[in-house]
Coordinates of C-alpha atoms in Angstrom, one line a residue:
Chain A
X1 CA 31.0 -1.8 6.5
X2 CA 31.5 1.5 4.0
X3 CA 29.7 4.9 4.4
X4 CA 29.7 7.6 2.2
X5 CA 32.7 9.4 3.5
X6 CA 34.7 5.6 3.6
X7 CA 33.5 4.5 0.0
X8 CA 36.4 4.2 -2.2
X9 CA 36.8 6.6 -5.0
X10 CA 36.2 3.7 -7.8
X11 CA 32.9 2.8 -6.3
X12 CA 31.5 6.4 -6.2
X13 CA 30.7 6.5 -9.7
X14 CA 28.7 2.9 -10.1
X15 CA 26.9 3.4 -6.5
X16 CA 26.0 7.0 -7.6
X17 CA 24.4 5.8 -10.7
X18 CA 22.6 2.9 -9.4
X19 CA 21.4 4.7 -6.5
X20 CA 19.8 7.1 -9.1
X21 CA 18.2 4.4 -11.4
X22 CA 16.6 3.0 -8.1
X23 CA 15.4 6.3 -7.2
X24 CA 13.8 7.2 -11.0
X25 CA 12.2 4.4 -11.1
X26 CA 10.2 4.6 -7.6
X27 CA 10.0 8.4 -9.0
X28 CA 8.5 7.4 -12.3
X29 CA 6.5 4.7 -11.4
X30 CA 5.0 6.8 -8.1
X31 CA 4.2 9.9 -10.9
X32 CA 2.2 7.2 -12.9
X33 CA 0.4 5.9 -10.0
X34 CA -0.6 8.9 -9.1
X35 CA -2.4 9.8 -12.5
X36 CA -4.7 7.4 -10.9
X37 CA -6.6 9.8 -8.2
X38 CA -10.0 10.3 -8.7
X39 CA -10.1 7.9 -11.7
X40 CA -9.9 4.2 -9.9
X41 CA -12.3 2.2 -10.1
X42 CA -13.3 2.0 -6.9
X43 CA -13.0 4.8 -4.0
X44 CA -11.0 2.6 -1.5
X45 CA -8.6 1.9 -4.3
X46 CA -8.3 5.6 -5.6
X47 CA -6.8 5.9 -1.7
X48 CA -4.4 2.9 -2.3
X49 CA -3.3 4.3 -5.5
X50 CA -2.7 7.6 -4.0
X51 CA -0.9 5.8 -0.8
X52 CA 1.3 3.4 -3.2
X53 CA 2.3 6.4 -4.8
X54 CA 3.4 8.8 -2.0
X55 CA 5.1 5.7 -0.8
X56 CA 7.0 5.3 -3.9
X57 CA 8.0 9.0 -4.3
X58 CA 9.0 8.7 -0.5
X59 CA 11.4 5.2 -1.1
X60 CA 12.3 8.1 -4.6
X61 CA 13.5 10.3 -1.9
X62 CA 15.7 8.2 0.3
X63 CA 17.8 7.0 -2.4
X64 CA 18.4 10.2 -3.8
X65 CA 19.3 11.2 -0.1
X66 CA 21.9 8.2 -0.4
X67 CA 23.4 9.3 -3.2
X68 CA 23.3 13.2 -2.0
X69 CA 25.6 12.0 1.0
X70 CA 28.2 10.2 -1.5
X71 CA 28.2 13.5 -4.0
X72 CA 26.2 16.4 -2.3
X73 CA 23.4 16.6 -5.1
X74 CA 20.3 18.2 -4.4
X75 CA 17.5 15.7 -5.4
X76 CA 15.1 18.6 -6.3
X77 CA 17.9 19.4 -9.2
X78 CA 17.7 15.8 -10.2
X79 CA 14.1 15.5 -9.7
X80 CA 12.6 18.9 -11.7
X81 CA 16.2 19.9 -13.7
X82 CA 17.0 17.0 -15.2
X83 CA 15.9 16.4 -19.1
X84 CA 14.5 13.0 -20.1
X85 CA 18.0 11.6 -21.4
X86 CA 19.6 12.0 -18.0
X87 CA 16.9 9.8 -16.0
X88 CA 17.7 6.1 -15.5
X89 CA 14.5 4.7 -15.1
X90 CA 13.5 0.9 -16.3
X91 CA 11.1 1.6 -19.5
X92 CA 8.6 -0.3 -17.2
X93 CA 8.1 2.1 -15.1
X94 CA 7.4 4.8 -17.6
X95 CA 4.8 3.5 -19.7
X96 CA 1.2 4.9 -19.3
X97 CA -0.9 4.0 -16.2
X98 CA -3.3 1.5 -19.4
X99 CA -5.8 -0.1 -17.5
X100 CA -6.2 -1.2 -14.3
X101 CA -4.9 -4.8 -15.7
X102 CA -1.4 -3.1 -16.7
X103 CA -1.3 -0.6 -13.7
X104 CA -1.6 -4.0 -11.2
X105 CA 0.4 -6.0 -13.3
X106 CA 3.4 -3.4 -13.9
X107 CA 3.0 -3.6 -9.8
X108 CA 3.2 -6.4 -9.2
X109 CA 6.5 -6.6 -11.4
X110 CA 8.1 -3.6 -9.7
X111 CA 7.0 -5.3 -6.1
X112 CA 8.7 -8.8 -6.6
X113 CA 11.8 -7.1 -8.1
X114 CA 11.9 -4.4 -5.4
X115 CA 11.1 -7.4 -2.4
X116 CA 14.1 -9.5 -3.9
X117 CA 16.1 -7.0 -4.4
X118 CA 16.1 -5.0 -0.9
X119 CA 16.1 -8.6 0.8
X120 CA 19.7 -8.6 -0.9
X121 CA 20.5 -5.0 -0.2
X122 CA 19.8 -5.2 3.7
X123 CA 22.9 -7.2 3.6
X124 CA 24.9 -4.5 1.9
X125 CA 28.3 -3.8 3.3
X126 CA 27.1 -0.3 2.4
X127 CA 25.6 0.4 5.8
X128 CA 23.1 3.5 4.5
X129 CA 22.1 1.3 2.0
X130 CA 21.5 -1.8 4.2
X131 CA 19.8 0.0 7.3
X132 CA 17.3 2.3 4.2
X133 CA 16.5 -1.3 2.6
X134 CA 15.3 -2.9 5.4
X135 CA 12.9 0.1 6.1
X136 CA 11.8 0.1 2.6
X137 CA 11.6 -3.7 2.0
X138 CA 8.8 -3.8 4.7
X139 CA 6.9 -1.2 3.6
X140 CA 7.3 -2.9 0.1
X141 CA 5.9 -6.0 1.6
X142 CA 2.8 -4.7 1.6
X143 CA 2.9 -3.1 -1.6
X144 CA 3.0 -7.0 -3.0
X145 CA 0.6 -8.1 -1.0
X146 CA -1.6 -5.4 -2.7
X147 CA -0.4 -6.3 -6.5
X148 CA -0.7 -9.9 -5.8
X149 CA -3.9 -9.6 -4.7
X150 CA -5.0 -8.0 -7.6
X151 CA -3.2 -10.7 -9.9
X152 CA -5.3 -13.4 -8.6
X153 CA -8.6 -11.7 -8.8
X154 CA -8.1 -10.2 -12.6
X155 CA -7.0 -14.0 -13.1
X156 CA -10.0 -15.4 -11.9
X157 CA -12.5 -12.3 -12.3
X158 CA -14.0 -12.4 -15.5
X159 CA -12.9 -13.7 -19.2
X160 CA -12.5 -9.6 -19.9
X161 CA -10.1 -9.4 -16.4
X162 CA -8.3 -12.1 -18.2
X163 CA -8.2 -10.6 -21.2
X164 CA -6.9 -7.5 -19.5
X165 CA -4.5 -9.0 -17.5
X166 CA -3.2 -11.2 -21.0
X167 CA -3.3 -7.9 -22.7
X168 CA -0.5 -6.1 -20.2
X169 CA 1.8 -9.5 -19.2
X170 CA 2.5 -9.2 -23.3
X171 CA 3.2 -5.6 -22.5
X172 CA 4.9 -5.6 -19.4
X173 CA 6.8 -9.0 -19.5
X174 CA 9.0 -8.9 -22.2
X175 CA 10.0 -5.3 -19.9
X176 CA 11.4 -7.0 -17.3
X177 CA 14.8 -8.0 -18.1
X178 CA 15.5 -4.4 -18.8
X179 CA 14.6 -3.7 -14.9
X180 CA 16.9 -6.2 -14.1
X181 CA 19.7 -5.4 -16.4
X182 CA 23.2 -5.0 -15.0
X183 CA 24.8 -1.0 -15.1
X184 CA 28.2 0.2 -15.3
X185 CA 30.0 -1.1 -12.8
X186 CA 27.7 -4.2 -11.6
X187 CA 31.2 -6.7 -11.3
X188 CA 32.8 -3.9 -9.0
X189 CA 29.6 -3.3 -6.6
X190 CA 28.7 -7.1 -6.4
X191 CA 32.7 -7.9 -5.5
X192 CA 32.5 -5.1 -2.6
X193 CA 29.9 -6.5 -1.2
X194 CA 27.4 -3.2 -1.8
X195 CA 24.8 -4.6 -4.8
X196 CA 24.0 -8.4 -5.2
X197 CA 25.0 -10.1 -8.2
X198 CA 22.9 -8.9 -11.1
X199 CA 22.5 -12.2 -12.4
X200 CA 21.6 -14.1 -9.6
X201 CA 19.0 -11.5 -9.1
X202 CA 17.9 -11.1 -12.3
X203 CA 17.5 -15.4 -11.7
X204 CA 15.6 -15.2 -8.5
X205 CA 13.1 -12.5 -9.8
X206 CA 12.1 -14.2 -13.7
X207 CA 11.9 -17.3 -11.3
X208 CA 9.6 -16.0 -8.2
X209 CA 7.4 -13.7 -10.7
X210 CA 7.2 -16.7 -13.5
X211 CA 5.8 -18.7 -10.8
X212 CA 3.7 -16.3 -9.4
X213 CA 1.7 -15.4 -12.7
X214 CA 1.3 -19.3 -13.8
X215 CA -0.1 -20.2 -10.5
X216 CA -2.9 -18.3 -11.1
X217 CA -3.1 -19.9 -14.6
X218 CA -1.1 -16.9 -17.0
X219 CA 1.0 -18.6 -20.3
X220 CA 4.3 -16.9 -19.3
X221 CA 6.2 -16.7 -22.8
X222 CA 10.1 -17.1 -22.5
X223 CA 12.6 -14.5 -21.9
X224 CA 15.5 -14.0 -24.7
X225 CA 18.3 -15.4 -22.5
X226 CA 20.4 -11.9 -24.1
X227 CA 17.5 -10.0 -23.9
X228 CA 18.2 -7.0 -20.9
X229 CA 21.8 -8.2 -20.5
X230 CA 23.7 -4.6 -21.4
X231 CA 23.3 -1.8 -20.4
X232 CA 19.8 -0.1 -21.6
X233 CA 18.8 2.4 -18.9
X234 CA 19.2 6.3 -20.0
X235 CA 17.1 5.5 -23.2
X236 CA 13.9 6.4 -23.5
X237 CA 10.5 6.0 -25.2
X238 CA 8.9 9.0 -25.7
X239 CA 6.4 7.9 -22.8
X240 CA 9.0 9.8 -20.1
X241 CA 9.1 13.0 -21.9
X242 CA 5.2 13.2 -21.5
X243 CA 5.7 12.3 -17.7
X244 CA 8.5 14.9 -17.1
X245 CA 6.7 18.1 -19.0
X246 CA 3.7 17.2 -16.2
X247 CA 6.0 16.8 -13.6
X248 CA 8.4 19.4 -13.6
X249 CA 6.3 22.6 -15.4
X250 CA 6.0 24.0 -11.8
X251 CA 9.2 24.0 -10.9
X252 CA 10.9 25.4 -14.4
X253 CA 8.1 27.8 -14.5
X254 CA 10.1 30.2 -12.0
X255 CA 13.3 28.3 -11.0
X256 CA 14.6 30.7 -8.6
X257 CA 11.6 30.4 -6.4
X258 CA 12.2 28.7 -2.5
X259 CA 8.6 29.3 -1.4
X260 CA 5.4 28.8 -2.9
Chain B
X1 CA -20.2 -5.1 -4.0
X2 CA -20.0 -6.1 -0.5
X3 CA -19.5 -3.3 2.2
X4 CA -17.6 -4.1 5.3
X5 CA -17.2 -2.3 8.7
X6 CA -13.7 -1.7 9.6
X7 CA -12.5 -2.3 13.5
X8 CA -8.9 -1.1 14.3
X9 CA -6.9 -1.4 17.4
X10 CA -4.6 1.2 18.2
X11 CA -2.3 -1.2 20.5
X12 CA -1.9 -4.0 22.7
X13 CA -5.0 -4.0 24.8
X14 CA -6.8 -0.9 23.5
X15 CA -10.4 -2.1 22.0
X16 CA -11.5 -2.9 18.7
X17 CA -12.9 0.7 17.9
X18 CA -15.6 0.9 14.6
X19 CA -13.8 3.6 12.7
X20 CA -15.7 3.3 8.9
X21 CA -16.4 0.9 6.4
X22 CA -15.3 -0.5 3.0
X23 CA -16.2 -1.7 0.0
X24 CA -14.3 -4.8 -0.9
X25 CA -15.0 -8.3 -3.5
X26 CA -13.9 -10.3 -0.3
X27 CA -12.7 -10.5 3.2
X28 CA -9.1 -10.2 2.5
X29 CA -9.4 -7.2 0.1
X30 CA -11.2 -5.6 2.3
X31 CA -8.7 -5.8 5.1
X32 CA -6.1 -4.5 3.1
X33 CA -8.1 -1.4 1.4
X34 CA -8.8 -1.1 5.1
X35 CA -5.2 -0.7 5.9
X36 CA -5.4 2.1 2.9
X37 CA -8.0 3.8 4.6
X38 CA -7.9 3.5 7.8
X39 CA -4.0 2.7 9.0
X40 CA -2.1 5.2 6.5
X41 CA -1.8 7.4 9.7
X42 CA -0.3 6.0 13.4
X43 CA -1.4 3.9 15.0
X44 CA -2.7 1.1 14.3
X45 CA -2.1 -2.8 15.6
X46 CA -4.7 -4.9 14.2
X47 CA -7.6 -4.7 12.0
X48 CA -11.2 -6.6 11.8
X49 CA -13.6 -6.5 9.0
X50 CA -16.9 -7.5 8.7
X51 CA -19.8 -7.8 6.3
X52 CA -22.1 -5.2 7.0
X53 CA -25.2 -7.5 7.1
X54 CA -23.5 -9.6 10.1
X55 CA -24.0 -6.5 12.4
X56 CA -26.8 -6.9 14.8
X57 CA -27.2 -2.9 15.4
X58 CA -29.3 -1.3 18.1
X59 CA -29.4 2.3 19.2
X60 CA -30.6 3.7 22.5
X61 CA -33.9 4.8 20.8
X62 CA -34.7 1.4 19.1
X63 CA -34.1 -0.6 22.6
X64 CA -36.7 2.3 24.1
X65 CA -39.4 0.8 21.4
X66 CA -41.2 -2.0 21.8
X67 CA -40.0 -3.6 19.0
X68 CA -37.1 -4.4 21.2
X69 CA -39.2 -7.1 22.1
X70 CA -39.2 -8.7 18.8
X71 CA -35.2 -7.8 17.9
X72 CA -34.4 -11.5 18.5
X73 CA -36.0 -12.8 15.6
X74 CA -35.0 -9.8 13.3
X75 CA -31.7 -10.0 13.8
X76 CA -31.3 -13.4 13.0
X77 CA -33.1 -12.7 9.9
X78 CA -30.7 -9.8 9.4
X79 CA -27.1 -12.2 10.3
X80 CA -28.7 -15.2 8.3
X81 CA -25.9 -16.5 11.3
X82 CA -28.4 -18.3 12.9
X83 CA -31.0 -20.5 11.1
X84 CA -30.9 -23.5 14.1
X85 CA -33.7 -21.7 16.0
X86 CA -31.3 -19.9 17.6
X87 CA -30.5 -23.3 20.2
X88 CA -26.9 -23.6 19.2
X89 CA -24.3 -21.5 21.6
X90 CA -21.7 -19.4 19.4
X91 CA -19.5 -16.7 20.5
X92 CA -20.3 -13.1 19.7
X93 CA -18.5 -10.3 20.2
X94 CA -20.5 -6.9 21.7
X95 CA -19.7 -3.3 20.8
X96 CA -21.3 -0.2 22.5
X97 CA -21.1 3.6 22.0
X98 CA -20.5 5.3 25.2
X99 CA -20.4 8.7 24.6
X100 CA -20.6 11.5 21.9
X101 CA -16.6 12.2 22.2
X102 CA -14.3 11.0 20.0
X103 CA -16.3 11.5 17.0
X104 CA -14.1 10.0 14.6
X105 CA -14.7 6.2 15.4
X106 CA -18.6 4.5 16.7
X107 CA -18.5 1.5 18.7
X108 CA -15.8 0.4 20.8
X109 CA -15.5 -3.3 21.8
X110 CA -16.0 -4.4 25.2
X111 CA -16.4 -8.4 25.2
X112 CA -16.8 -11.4 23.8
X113 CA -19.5 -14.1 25.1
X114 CA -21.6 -16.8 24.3
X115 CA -25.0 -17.1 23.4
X116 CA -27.8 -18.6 21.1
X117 CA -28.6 -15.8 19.2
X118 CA -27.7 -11.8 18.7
X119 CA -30.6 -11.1 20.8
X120 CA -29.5 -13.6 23.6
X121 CA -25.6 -11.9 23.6
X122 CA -27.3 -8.6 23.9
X123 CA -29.5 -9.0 26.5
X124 CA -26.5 -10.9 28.6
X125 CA -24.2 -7.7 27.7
X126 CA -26.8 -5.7 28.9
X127 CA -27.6 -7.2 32.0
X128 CA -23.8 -7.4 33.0
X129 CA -23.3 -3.7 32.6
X130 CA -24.5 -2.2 35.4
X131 CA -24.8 1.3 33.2
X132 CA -26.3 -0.3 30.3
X133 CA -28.7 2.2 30.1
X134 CA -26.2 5.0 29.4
X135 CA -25.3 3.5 26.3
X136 CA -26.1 5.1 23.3
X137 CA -25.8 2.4 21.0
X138 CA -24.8 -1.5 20.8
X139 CA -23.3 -3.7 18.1
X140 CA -23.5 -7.4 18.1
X141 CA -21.5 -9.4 15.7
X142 CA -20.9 -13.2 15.6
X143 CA -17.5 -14.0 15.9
X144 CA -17.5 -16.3 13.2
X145 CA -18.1 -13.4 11.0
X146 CA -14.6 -11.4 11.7
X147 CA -11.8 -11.5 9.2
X148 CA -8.7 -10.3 11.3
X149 CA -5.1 -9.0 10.3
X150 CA -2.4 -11.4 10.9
X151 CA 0.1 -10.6 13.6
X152 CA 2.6 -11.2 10.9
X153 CA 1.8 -8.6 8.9
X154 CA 1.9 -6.2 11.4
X155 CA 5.5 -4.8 10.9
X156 CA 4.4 -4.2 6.7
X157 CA 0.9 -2.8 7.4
X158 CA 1.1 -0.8 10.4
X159 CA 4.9 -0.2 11.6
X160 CA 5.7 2.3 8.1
X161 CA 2.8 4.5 9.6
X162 CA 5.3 5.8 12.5
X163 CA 7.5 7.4 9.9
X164 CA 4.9 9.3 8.0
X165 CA 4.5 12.0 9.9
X166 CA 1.2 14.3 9.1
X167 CA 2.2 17.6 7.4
X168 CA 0.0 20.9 8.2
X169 CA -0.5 23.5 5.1
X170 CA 2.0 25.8 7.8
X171 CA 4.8 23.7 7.2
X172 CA 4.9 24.5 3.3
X173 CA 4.8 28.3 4.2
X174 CA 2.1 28.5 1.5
X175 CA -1.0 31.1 2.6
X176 CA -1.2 34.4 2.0
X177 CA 2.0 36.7 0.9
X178 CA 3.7 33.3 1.2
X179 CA 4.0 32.5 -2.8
X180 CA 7.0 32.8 -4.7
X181 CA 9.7 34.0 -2.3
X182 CA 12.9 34.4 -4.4
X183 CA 16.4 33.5 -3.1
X184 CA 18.0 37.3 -2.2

């Protein structure tokens, strides 16, 4: 088992990166759940909005804490300092909240990926990594019992629910191999034992979410075998600029403060 | 849309307490916008939910009336649980309000028994609790009609709680003369 002051020098690079990818998107997608509050369709869900969101930003903040102990950044730098080119969020994460169709949906995505994923990662040799994952993977449990809940419903609901939901999977969908895309340094992690083999992941999620949405009766289209196979994250749509000028205005609006 | 009274228990052994109510398309959405709502904050074991129109309410007043003479029939109108002419036995769980502390939650559970009707369980509760007549209120509810959290999904709906611990404004240092402190 590695820690941060054990890691070996040619892993800092690659964990430090992927660590920061994991922690933009939970940022990103928590900032777009949040746009949510007051506007849900229902009160009790305006509160699980609100809740998924905090929850997100808080899963944000341990993985920037992971990567802080391997290179001593200060995640409020990353978080409000940062310009749009330097974030390594998924494009998934960063497109508008849409309807509530796409919100659940994109959800439900991020939940099966995240599940498989930290499943994976509590086996980390990486101990920080393994003992955070396991926190967060149960919290994230119920995260897709919430998503999935709301994919069976919009499924069955009504032919406009349908029509919603139809709308975002040819939105979102075609997203997802991007969110599963190897980074820099994938063959290095996966042979020390610290990230799971992209591919095999990349398998295991197309296969448990493909299921998922034709179970409750979605046409899932294919996914171009090349699509999402190099390296796309630290491109951007102009979607995260919009997200960024709302997030960070506070803090570059007097940098120096330490107290508001 | 369907509104649902939430029960939560605390921990092992602790009663079902009525803390609020949801609204939810069914039973299982409305335990977990229940787990929103009413388990973001420790603790919380287990939750119940029920359809509002399956609780056989009466207050202290009410039971003073006369028409607690008539509450039988009414409140099998109300359940729609119990259509036989009340002759079949089922098991119903009985809720009371004891006192006017703990504001927050309503009814806390204190037993489960059988009987043909709302009425029926509520006159047995009654006449087993030697200071029925300090209750304030009672809530009967057929058993039938609870939707519970599974034990299973205890450790993903109630266990991240512990580790969210609530922040007071104080801890930001906002208030007054507390905005914008620059680094010296």
């Amino acid at each position: 088992m590695a820690d941060a002051r054990t890691l070996s020098a040619a892993l800092q690079a690659p964990l430090v990166a992927r660590l920061t990818a994991m922690a933009d998107d939970e940022l990103v997608l928590g900032h777009r759940n949040a746009e949510w509050t007051g506007h849900a369709p229902l009160l009790e869900e305006d509160i699980a909005l609100a809740n998924l969101a905090q929850d997100e930003i808080g899963h944000a903040i341990t993985w920037y804490g992971l990567r802080s102990a391997i290179d001593g950044s200060d995640p409020d730098q990353l978080v409000y300092f940062r310009d749009a080119p330097d974030f390594l969020n998924a494009w998934l994460v960063e497109l508008p909240r849409g309807d509530w169709a796409f919100t659940m949906l994109r959800q439900y995505l991020f939940d099966a990926y995240e599940c498989e994923l930290l499943a994976r990662l509590a086996r980390s040799t990486y101990e920080p990594l393994a003992q955070a994952a396991v926190k967060v993977g149960r919290e994230e449990l119920f995260h897709l019992r919430h998503s999935s809940l709301w994919l069976e419903r919009l499924a069955h609901g009504t032919t406009e629910s349908k029509e919603r939901l139809l709308r975002a999977m040819a939105t979102a969908w075609p997203l997802l191999p991007q969110l599963l895309a190897p980074m820099t340094g994938a063959a290095e992690l996966h042979a020390a034992g610290i990230w799971p083999d992209p591919s095999e992941l990349r398998d295991a999620v197309v296969a448990r979410t493909r299921s998922a949405l034709e179970g409750v009766g979605l046409t899932v289209g294919p996914l171009s075998p090349a699509s999402g196979l190099t390296d796309h994250r630290g491109t951007h749509p102009a979607h995260l600029d919009e997200v960024l000028a709302n997030l960070q205005s506070v803090a570059r609006a007097d940098p120096e403060a330490v107290q508001w | 849309m369907t509104r649902w009274e939430v029960f939560k228990q605390d921990t092992v052994g602790k009663p079902y307490q009525a803390v609020g109510s949801v609204h939810a398309a069914d039973a299982q959405h409305a335990l977990l916008t229940a787990a929103h709502v009413f388990a973001r904050r420790p603790s919380a074991h287990s939750l119940w939910v029920v359809p509002a129109d399956s609780i056989n309410s009466r207050t202290a007043q009410e039971l003073a009336t006369r028409e607690v003479q008539d509450m039988g029939s009414t409140a099998d109108a109300v359940t729609g649980t119990v259509r036989d002419e009340g002759s079949r036995e089922q098991p119903y769980h009985v809720f009371r309000k004891s006192s006017h502390r703990r504001s927050m939650t309503f009814v806390d559970h204190v037993g489960t028994l059988e009987a043909t009707s709302p009425a029926a369980a509520l006159d047995r509760a009654m006449a087993e609790a030697p200071d029925a007549a300090q209750a304030l209120a009672w809530w009967v509810v057929p058993a039938a009609a609870v939707t519970a959290s599974s034990e299973a999904d205890a450790a993903s709906w109630f266990e991240p709680a512990k580790d969210k611990t609530y922040k007071q404004q104080s801890l930001y240092g906002a208030g007054p003369g507390g905005s914008s402190r620059r680094n010296p």
